[in-house]
Tab-separated table of C-alpha atoms in Angstrom:
chain	number	residue	atom	x	y	z
A	1	UNK	CA	133.296	71.649	103.820
A	2	UNK	CA	130.135	70.385	105.348
A	3	UNK	CA	129.688	68.224	107.580
A	4	UNK	CA	127.652	64.943	106.347
A	5	UNK	CA	124.648	64.649	108.022
A	6	UNK	CA	125.882	61.831	110.595
A	7	UNK	CA	129.451	63.768	111.397
A	8	UNK	CA	130.090	64.500	114.941
A	9	UNK	CA	130.391	67.679	116.610
A	10	UNK	CA	133.648	69.673	116.217
A	11	UNK	CA	133.251	71.200	120.143
A	12	UNK	CA	132.264	69.941	123.236
A	13	UNK	CA	129.002	70.477	124.426
A	14	UNK	CA	128.349	71.532	127.849
A	15	UNK	CA	127.091	68.978	130.246
A	16	UNK	CA	123.781	70.600	132.060
A	17	UNK	CA	126.028	69.787	135.231
A	18	UNK	CA	128.687	72.259	133.728
A	19	UNK	CA	127.154	74.992	131.605
A	20	UNK	CA	128.765	76.486	129.103
A	21	UNK	CA	129.925	80.139	129.135
A	22	UNK	CA	127.032	80.641	126.450
A	23	UNK	CA	125.001	79.089	129.208
A	24	UNK	CA	126.112	81.186	131.905
A	25	UNK	CA	125.997	84.537	130.327
A	26	UNK	CA	121.901	83.774	129.517
A	27	UNK	CA	121.530	82.918	133.214
A	28	UNK	CA	122.961	86.111	134.201
A	29	UNK	CA	121.018	88.527	131.457
A	30	UNK	CA	117.714	86.493	132.779
A	31	UNK	CA	118.183	87.569	136.612
A	32	UNK	CA	119.107	90.920	135.006
A	33	UNK	CA	116.460	91.156	133.410
A	34	UNK	CA	113.583	89.793	136.252
A	35	UNK	CA	114.804	91.874	138.462
A	36	UNK	CA	112.423	94.682	139.746
A	37	UNK	CA	115.301	97.076	140.240
A	38	UNK	CA	116.773	97.223	136.281
A	39	UNK	CA	113.191	97.020	135.050
A	40	UNK	CA	112.637	99.837	136.426
A	41	UNK	CA	115.597	101.649	135.019
A	42	UNK	CA	115.100	100.661	131.645
A	43	UNK	CA	111.515	102.049	131.545
A	44	UNK	CA	113.428	105.571	132.682
A	45	UNK	CA	116.709	105.005	130.875
A	46	UNK	CA	116.610	106.598	127.061
A	47	UNK	CA	118.815	103.616	125.251
A	48	UNK	CA	116.641	100.903	126.637
A	49	UNK	CA	113.245	102.872	127.443
A	50	UNK	CA	112.021	101.831	123.388
A	51	UNK	CA	113.162	98.034	123.843
A	52	UNK	CA	111.579	98.146	127.879
A	53	UNK	CA	107.855	99.536	126.784
A	54	UNK	CA	107.962	97.105	123.557
A	55	UNK	CA	108.874	94.605	126.408
A	56	UNK	CA	105.849	95.220	128.554
A	57	UNK	CA	103.523	95.955	126.074
A	58	UNK	CA	104.206	92.496	124.732
A	59	UNK	CA	103.766	91.115	127.915
A	60	UNK	CA	100.255	92.393	128.707
A	61	UNK	CA	99.228	91.096	125.182
A	62	UNK	CA	99.888	87.789	126.180
A	63	UNK	CA	98.051	88.177	129.438
A	64	UNK	CA	94.970	89.731	127.613
A	65	UNK	CA	94.833	88.198	124.811
A	66	UNK	CA	91.881	85.990	125.328
A	67	UNK	CA	90.152	89.523	126.003
A	68	UNK	CA	90.869	90.507	122.847
A	69	UNK	CA	89.518	87.477	120.648
A	70	UNK	CA	86.133	88.171	122.371
A	71	UNK	CA	85.757	91.642	121.483
A	72	UNK	CA	86.471	90.233	117.975
A	73	UNK	CA	83.836	87.304	118.592
A	74	UNK	CA	81.628	90.489	119.998
A	75	UNK	CA	81.730	92.553	116.729
A	76	UNK	CA	81.543	89.307	115.185
A	77	UNK	CA	78.314	87.828	116.439
A	78	UNK	CA	76.525	91.596	116.676
A	79	UNK	CA	77.485	92.154	112.805
A	80	UNK	CA	79.308	95.501	113.176
A	81	UNK	CA	81.244	95.318	110.335
A	82	UNK	CA	78.281	94.526	108.657
A	83	UNK	CA	76.660	97.000	109.474
A	84	UNK	CA	79.207	99.720	109.461
A	85	UNK	CA	79.896	98.414	105.856
A	86	UNK	CA	77.881	101.423	103.997
A	87	UNK	CA	79.788	103.953	105.922
A	88	UNK	CA	80.783	105.753	109.893
A	89	UNK	CA	77.361	106.222	112.746
A	90	UNK	CA	77.622	107.754	115.980
A	91	UNK	CA	77.620	105.569	119.006
A	92	UNK	CA	73.944	106.369	119.911
A	93	UNK	CA	72.883	105.136	116.378
A	94	UNK	CA	75.194	102.149	116.749
A	95	UNK	CA	74.233	101.518	119.895
A	96	UNK	CA	69.945	101.227	118.635
A	97	UNK	CA	71.298	98.816	115.675
A	98	UNK	CA	73.033	96.842	118.248
A	99	UNK	CA	70.679	96.594	120.648
A	100	UNK	CA	72.980	96.831	123.405
A	101	UNK	CA	72.605	99.676	125.908
A	102	UNK	CA	74.326	103.023	125.035
A	103	UNK	CA	77.355	102.725	127.617
A	104	UNK	CA	77.920	99.559	126.777
A	105	UNK	CA	78.213	99.838	122.982
A	106	UNK	CA	80.345	102.524	123.122
A	107	UNK	CA	83.043	100.535	125.391
A	108	UNK	CA	83.006	97.709	122.618
A	109	UNK	CA	83.775	100.298	120.441
A	110	UNK	CA	86.320	101.671	121.709
A	111	UNK	CA	87.998	98.528	122.437
A	112	UNK	CA	87.446	97.051	118.762
A	113	UNK	CA	89.137	101.167	117.815
A	114	UNK	CA	91.864	100.607	120.141
A	115	UNK	CA	92.137	96.833	118.592
A	116	UNK	CA	92.436	99.049	114.424
A	117	UNK	CA	89.153	97.034	113.953
A	118	UNK	CA	87.398	100.311	113.534
A	119	UNK	CA	88.296	104.121	113.314
A	120	UNK	CA	86.654	106.721	115.367
A	121	UNK	CA	86.633	109.664	113.535
A	122	UNK	CA	87.020	112.890	114.806
A	123	UNK	CA	83.480	114.528	114.887
A	124	UNK	CA	83.026	111.111	117.523
A	125	UNK	CA	81.393	108.586	114.618
A	126	UNK	CA	82.524	105.107	114.005
A	127	UNK	CA	83.450	103.823	110.989
A	128	UNK	CA	85.397	100.300	109.861
A	129	UNK	CA	89.365	100.296	110.388
A	130	UNK	CA	92.036	98.478	108.255
A	131	UNK	CA	90.983	94.878	109.913
A	132	UNK	CA	88.068	95.396	110.261
A	133	UNK	CA	87.314	96.188	106.284
A	134	UNK	CA	89.538	93.356	106.004
A	135	UNK	CA	87.331	90.606	107.781
A	136	UNK	CA	84.179	92.008	105.559
A	137	UNK	CA	86.384	90.179	102.383
A	138	UNK	CA	87.533	87.247	104.704
A	139	UNK	CA	83.784	85.068	106.040
A	140	UNK	CA	85.674	82.156	106.158
A	141	UNK	CA	87.957	84.256	109.088
A	142	UNK	CA	84.336	84.496	111.303
A	143	UNK	CA	83.257	81.085	110.851
A	144	UNK	CA	86.866	79.717	112.530
A	145	UNK	CA	86.056	82.425	115.571
A	146	UNK	CA	82.700	81.078	115.712
A	147	UNK	CA	84.227	78.008	115.854
A	148	UNK	CA	87.133	78.985	118.735
A	149	UNK	CA	84.218	78.321	121.771
A	150	UNK	CA	85.252	74.948	121.595
A	151	UNK	CA	88.838	75.256	121.024
A	152	UNK	CA	88.577	78.044	124.698
A	153	UNK	CA	86.698	75.320	126.866
A	154	UNK	CA	89.616	73.207	126.085
A	155	UNK	CA	91.962	75.628	127.023
A	156	UNK	CA	90.608	76.156	130.503
A	157	UNK	CA	92.672	74.206	132.325
A	158	UNK	CA	95.897	74.188	129.614
A	159	UNK	CA	98.415	71.909	131.920
A	160	UNK	CA	95.158	68.935	131.967
A	161	UNK	CA	95.520	69.367	128.224
A	162	UNK	CA	99.435	69.150	128.414
A	163	UNK	CA	98.880	65.905	130.391
A	164	UNK	CA	96.476	64.193	128.980
A	165	UNK	CA	94.367	64.110	132.101
A	166	UNK	CA	91.367	66.838	131.450
A	167	UNK	CA	89.629	63.937	129.710
A	168	UNK	CA	88.132	63.679	126.074
A	169	UNK	CA	88.287	67.461	124.870
A	170	UNK	CA	85.320	69.037	122.723
A	171	UNK	CA	87.515	69.949	119.635
A	172	UNK	CA	88.062	65.750	119.323
A	173	UNK	CA	84.147	65.458	119.660
A	174	UNK	CA	83.727	67.846	116.554
A	175	UNK	CA	86.759	66.637	114.091
A	176	UNK	CA	85.154	63.045	115.826
A	177	UNK	CA	86.992	61.210	112.039
A	178	UNK	CA	90.361	62.220	113.862
A	179	UNK	CA	89.583	59.580	117.089
A	180	UNK	CA	87.685	57.299	115.083
A	181	UNK	CA	88.017	53.468	114.926
A	182	UNK	CA	86.957	53.228	111.208
A	183	UNK	CA	86.910	56.835	110.077
A	184	UNK	CA	84.341	55.778	107.453
A	185	UNK	CA	81.816	55.005	109.731
A	186	UNK	CA	80.740	59.239	110.773
A	187	UNK	CA	77.722	60.194	110.141
A	188	UNK	CA	76.429	63.595	108.009
A	189	UNK	CA	75.043	64.592	111.327
A	190	UNK	CA	78.538	64.473	112.543
A	191	UNK	CA	80.738	65.154	109.160
A	192	UNK	CA	78.804	68.791	107.551
A	193	UNK	CA	79.864	70.898	110.509
A	194	UNK	CA	83.536	69.942	109.965
A	195	UNK	CA	82.902	69.230	106.891
A	196	UNK	CA	81.646	73.406	106.136
A	197	UNK	CA	84.219	74.488	108.571
A	198	UNK	CA	87.156	72.813	106.564
A	199	UNK	CA	85.887	74.541	103.546
A	200	UNK	CA	85.812	77.903	104.844
A	201	UNK	CA	89.176	77.536	105.612
A	202	UNK	CA	90.915	76.081	102.340
A	203	UNK	CA	88.353	78.638	100.423
A	204	UNK	CA	91.114	81.203	102.419
A	205	UNK	CA	94.078	79.666	100.926
A	206	UNK	CA	93.108	77.998	97.542
A	207	UNK	CA	94.275	81.417	95.504
A	208	UNK	CA	97.240	81.575	97.424
A	209	UNK	CA	97.979	78.206	96.727
A	210	UNK	CA	97.217	78.569	92.978
A	211	UNK	CA	99.138	81.572	92.272
A	212	UNK	CA	102.196	79.697	93.399
A	213	UNK	CA	101.299	76.746	91.415
A	214	UNK	CA	99.369	76.878	88.892
A	215	UNK	CA	97.938	73.206	87.783
A	216	UNK	CA	97.116	74.585	84.248
A	217	UNK	CA	100.067	72.036	83.163
A	218	UNK	CA	98.758	69.183	84.720
A	219	UNK	CA	95.991	67.523	83.040
A	220	UNK	CA	94.826	65.742	86.236
A	221	UNK	CA	94.111	66.654	90.034
A	222	UNK	CA	93.347	64.215	93.023
A	223	UNK	CA	92.844	66.211	96.324
A	224	UNK	CA	92.861	64.317	98.815
A	225	UNK	CA	90.962	65.086	101.852
A	226	UNK	CA	89.306	67.782	99.928
A	227	UNK	CA	86.705	68.753	102.290
A	228	UNK	CA	83.777	70.233	100.130
A	229	UNK	CA	85.627	71.016	97.429
A	230	UNK	CA	86.347	75.034	98.030
A	231	UNK	CA	89.886	74.094	96.522
A	232	UNK	CA	89.110	71.636	94.182
A	233	UNK	CA	87.032	74.072	92.667
A	234	UNK	CA	89.425	77.196	92.497
A	235	UNK	CA	91.759	74.586	91.320
A	236	UNK	CA	88.739	73.397	87.857
A	237	UNK	CA	88.290	77.742	87.308
A	238	UNK	CA	91.896	78.269	87.420
A	239	UNK	CA	92.319	75.551	85.031
A	240	UNK	CA	89.786	74.701	82.306
A	241	UNK	CA	90.833	71.609	81.342
A	242	UNK	CA	92.016	70.587	84.479
A	243	UNK	CA	90.156	66.924	85.914
A	244	UNK	CA	89.588	66.734	89.561
A	245	UNK	CA	88.897	63.515	91.748
A	246	UNK	CA	88.381	64.677	95.037
A	247	UNK	CA	87.842	61.688	97.766
A	248	UNK	CA	86.797	61.978	101.678
A	249	UNK	CA	84.568	60.451	103.878
A	250	UNK	CA	81.830	59.416	102.310
A	251	UNK	CA	79.517	61.658	103.554
A	252	UNK	CA	81.835	64.377	103.176
A	253	UNK	CA	82.637	62.634	99.548
A	254	UNK	CA	78.632	63.906	99.378
A	255	UNK	CA	78.446	66.888	99.966
A	256	UNK	CA	81.243	67.803	97.462
A	257	UNK	CA	79.603	66.406	94.649
A	258	UNK	CA	76.759	68.238	95.695
A	259	UNK	CA	79.259	70.892	95.445
A	260	UNK	CA	80.556	70.259	91.896
A	261	UNK	CA	77.132	70.083	90.614
A	262	UNK	CA	75.750	73.820	91.451
A	263	UNK	CA	79.277	74.539	90.217
A	264	UNK	CA	78.165	73.003	86.622
A	265	UNK	CA	81.853	70.926	87.165
A	266	UNK	CA	80.115	67.594	87.490
A	267	UNK	CA	81.114	66.352	83.893
A	268	UNK	CA	84.812	66.565	85.195
A	269	UNK	CA	85.104	66.467	88.739
A	270	UNK	CA	83.984	63.335	90.610
A	271	UNK	CA	84.409	62.320	93.924
A	272	UNK	CA	85.590	59.282	95.595
A	273	UNK	CA	84.001	58.216	99.210
A	274	UNK	CA	86.171	56.308	101.530
A	275	UNK	CA	89.292	56.684	103.944
A	276	UNK	CA	92.292	57.858	102.091
A	277	UNK	CA	94.532	55.704	104.609
A	278	UNK	CA	93.048	52.392	102.366
A	279	UNK	CA	94.889	53.636	99.363
A	280	UNK	CA	94.073	55.894	96.769
A	281	UNK	CA	92.697	56.233	93.478
A	282	UNK	CA	95.460	56.152	90.063
A	283	UNK	CA	95.437	58.238	87.572
A	284	UNK	CA	95.927	61.688	87.948
A	285	UNK	CA	99.608	63.409	87.337
A	286	UNK	CA	98.895	65.758	90.439
A	287	UNK	CA	97.787	65.346	93.921
A	288	UNK	CA	97.130	67.859	97.028
A	289	UNK	CA	97.289	67.912	100.351
A	290	UNK	CA	95.824	71.234	101.559
A	291	UNK	CA	95.321	71.501	105.394
A	292	UNK	CA	95.795	67.492	105.981
A	293	UNK	CA	98.563	66.222	106.754
A	294	UNK	CA	99.403	68.155	110.087
A	295	UNK	CA	95.706	67.106	111.304
A	296	UNK	CA	97.556	63.451	111.540
A	297	UNK	CA	100.445	62.052	114.094
A	298	UNK	CA	103.426	60.915	112.614
A	299	UNK	CA	102.569	57.548	111.368
A	300	UNK	CA	99.176	57.655	109.542
A	301	UNK	CA	100.897	60.831	107.720
A	302	UNK	CA	103.931	59.063	106.378
A	303	UNK	CA	101.732	56.318	105.452
A	304	UNK	CA	99.390	58.966	103.361
A	305	UNK	CA	102.129	59.999	101.608
A	306	UNK	CA	103.490	56.815	100.457
A	307	UNK	CA	100.254	56.290	99.713
A	308	UNK	CA	99.920	59.007	97.493
A	309	UNK	CA	103.014	58.585	95.791
A	310	UNK	CA	101.986	54.902	94.451
A	311	UNK	CA	98.549	56.708	93.191
A	312	UNK	CA	101.168	59.501	91.006
A	313	UNK	CA	103.090	57.974	88.102
A	314	UNK	CA	106.533	58.658	87.439
A	315	UNK	CA	106.768	62.587	87.449
A	316	UNK	CA	103.731	62.995	89.457
A	317	UNK	CA	103.339	65.761	91.980
A	318	UNK	CA	102.548	66.146	95.347
A	319	UNK	CA	101.562	69.059	96.672
A	320	UNK	CA	101.578	69.917	100.339
A	321	UNK	CA	99.973	73.015	101.065
A	322	UNK	CA	99.482	74.095	105.372
A	323	UNK	CA	100.381	76.803	108.056
A	324	UNK	CA	103.810	75.292	109.268
A	325	UNK	CA	106.333	75.333	112.117
A	326	UNK	CA	108.910	77.709	112.196
A	327	UNK	CA	107.951	80.338	109.713
A	328	UNK	CA	109.791	83.687	110.123
A	329	UNK	CA	107.523	86.099	111.412
A	330	UNK	CA	104.949	84.278	111.953
A	331	UNK	CA	106.156	81.853	114.906
A	332	UNK	CA	103.321	81.726	117.056
A	333	UNK	CA	100.970	80.786	114.441
A	334	UNK	CA	102.473	77.328	113.736
A	335	UNK	CA	103.894	76.404	117.148
A	336	UNK	CA	101.407	77.985	119.588
A	337	UNK	CA	98.181	77.896	118.017
A	338	UNK	CA	97.707	74.829	115.919
A	339	UNK	CA	100.459	73.457	118.556
A	340	UNK	CA	97.734	73.396	121.021
A	341	UNK	CA	94.601	73.748	118.976
A	342	UNK	CA	95.887	70.225	116.830
A	343	UNK	CA	96.928	69.474	120.811
A	344	UNK	CA	93.145	69.677	121.912
A	345	UNK	CA	92.049	68.549	118.654
A	346	UNK	CA	93.614	64.753	119.813
A	347	UNK	CA	95.697	63.933	116.639
A	348	UNK	CA	98.594	65.978	114.350
A	349	UNK	CA	101.463	68.457	115.078
A	350	UNK	CA	102.646	71.361	113.111
A	351	UNK	CA	105.463	70.552	111.238
A	352	UNK	CA	108.474	73.065	109.245
A	353	UNK	CA	108.961	73.078	106.443
A	354	UNK	CA	112.390	70.752	106.353
A	355	UNK	CA	110.247	67.948	109.042
A	356	UNK	CA	107.640	67.957	105.867
A	357	UNK	CA	110.387	67.499	103.523
A	358	UNK	CA	112.026	64.824	105.171
A	359	UNK	CA	109.125	62.539	105.563
A	360	UNK	CA	108.156	63.360	101.938
A	361	UNK	CA	111.900	61.794	101.008
A	362	UNK	CA	110.516	58.363	103.085
A	363	UNK	CA	107.742	58.260	101.440
A	364	UNK	CA	109.449	57.697	98.040
A	365	UNK	CA	109.731	61.452	96.146
A	366	UNK	CA	113.158	62.648	94.804
A	367	UNK	CA	112.703	66.049	95.330
A	368	UNK	CA	110.701	68.404	96.979
A	369	UNK	CA	111.048	72.518	96.819
A	370	UNK	CA	109.265	75.531	98.219
A	371	UNK	CA	106.940	77.641	96.419
A	372	UNK	CA	106.568	81.059	98.007
A	373	UNK	CA	103.575	81.667	98.353
A	374	UNK	CA	101.612	85.601	99.474
A	375	UNK	CA	100.331	84.870	102.386
A	376	UNK	CA	103.195	82.266	104.175
A	377	UNK	CA	101.688	82.972	107.427
A	378	UNK	CA	98.475	81.358	106.677
A	379	UNK	CA	99.970	78.638	104.004
A	380	UNK	CA	103.028	77.158	102.791
A	381	UNK	CA	103.079	75.166	100.193
A	382	UNK	CA	105.777	72.157	99.194
A	383	UNK	CA	105.921	70.597	95.506
A	384	UNK	CA	107.349	66.953	95.533
A	385	UNK	CA	108.435	65.422	92.503
A	386	UNK	CA	107.345	61.520	92.121
A	387	UNK	CA	110.851	59.725	90.805
């Protein structure tokens, strides 16, 4: 029989002053791994050599990760992947196209090839690698990479960021609504850059969400914090009978309305400008929070879920879609990348699926089920049912 949620542990927990045998074993293991002599032995001993080499490579990649990211930034800034889209080229031809000295062009080309972005052919020419080709089909990634310049500035002193002693961050200024006393007062000039970035990131995952949970069974989608309407447009295209109402800050909602008109969706897609913390329009039978909840601290996130529950009818559904902490095989995405990104942003935190499920139940939803997406590293999907 499983213990209940409030059951006491059946075994005593070792106090810090009296560590148990597992703690002592772990401490001994760490002392052994830290020993330079053991490291040399492990790198030479055939049974441990592969593990030692993998660990050494992983440790070096952690140290060099910022350099790898800047190689990608240079490739995107120079449109290297676009230049190679029509076929392989020689280093000299590429140097002329990129307006770089030949030796420095070769430095970039070799670096990009080492990261799988390019492939060096036997005749010395360079062609797209699998990763470079994939980037051609995902322009939103380029937008995110360019945006990272702000994040890198905020991470120059990560300890000051953790302690909150570094002053205002650049990301908190970029996502102005996160720290605004009245988010509805954010102007169009401020909202335009982050609205476009939100749209790019939503477009990257919209099809994955809709494949995992088709909306054809529903009549009316309420998209909460929908940005410029990237997800709403994909949902409307996938379900021709679906009506959509998008709620976001006034300047963002206005931009979404213009996009709906451009897409020919004005007859079944509407926008509402305002703060979704002040209540939500009723009438929809399904609502969505796409990459919205993790931008908010616990109290406002819970209030947002409660507002969504109040706006939905009995048996309505709420979709919560975002990258989540603790995703198997992608733990650094949720816990490292988004953990520090949201810290610099000044609002929100990555949460596990279990944490989000508990919040949804506290907000009044009866059942919470995860629907598997194709790329859980980028987005996972929880569907909560209103009682």
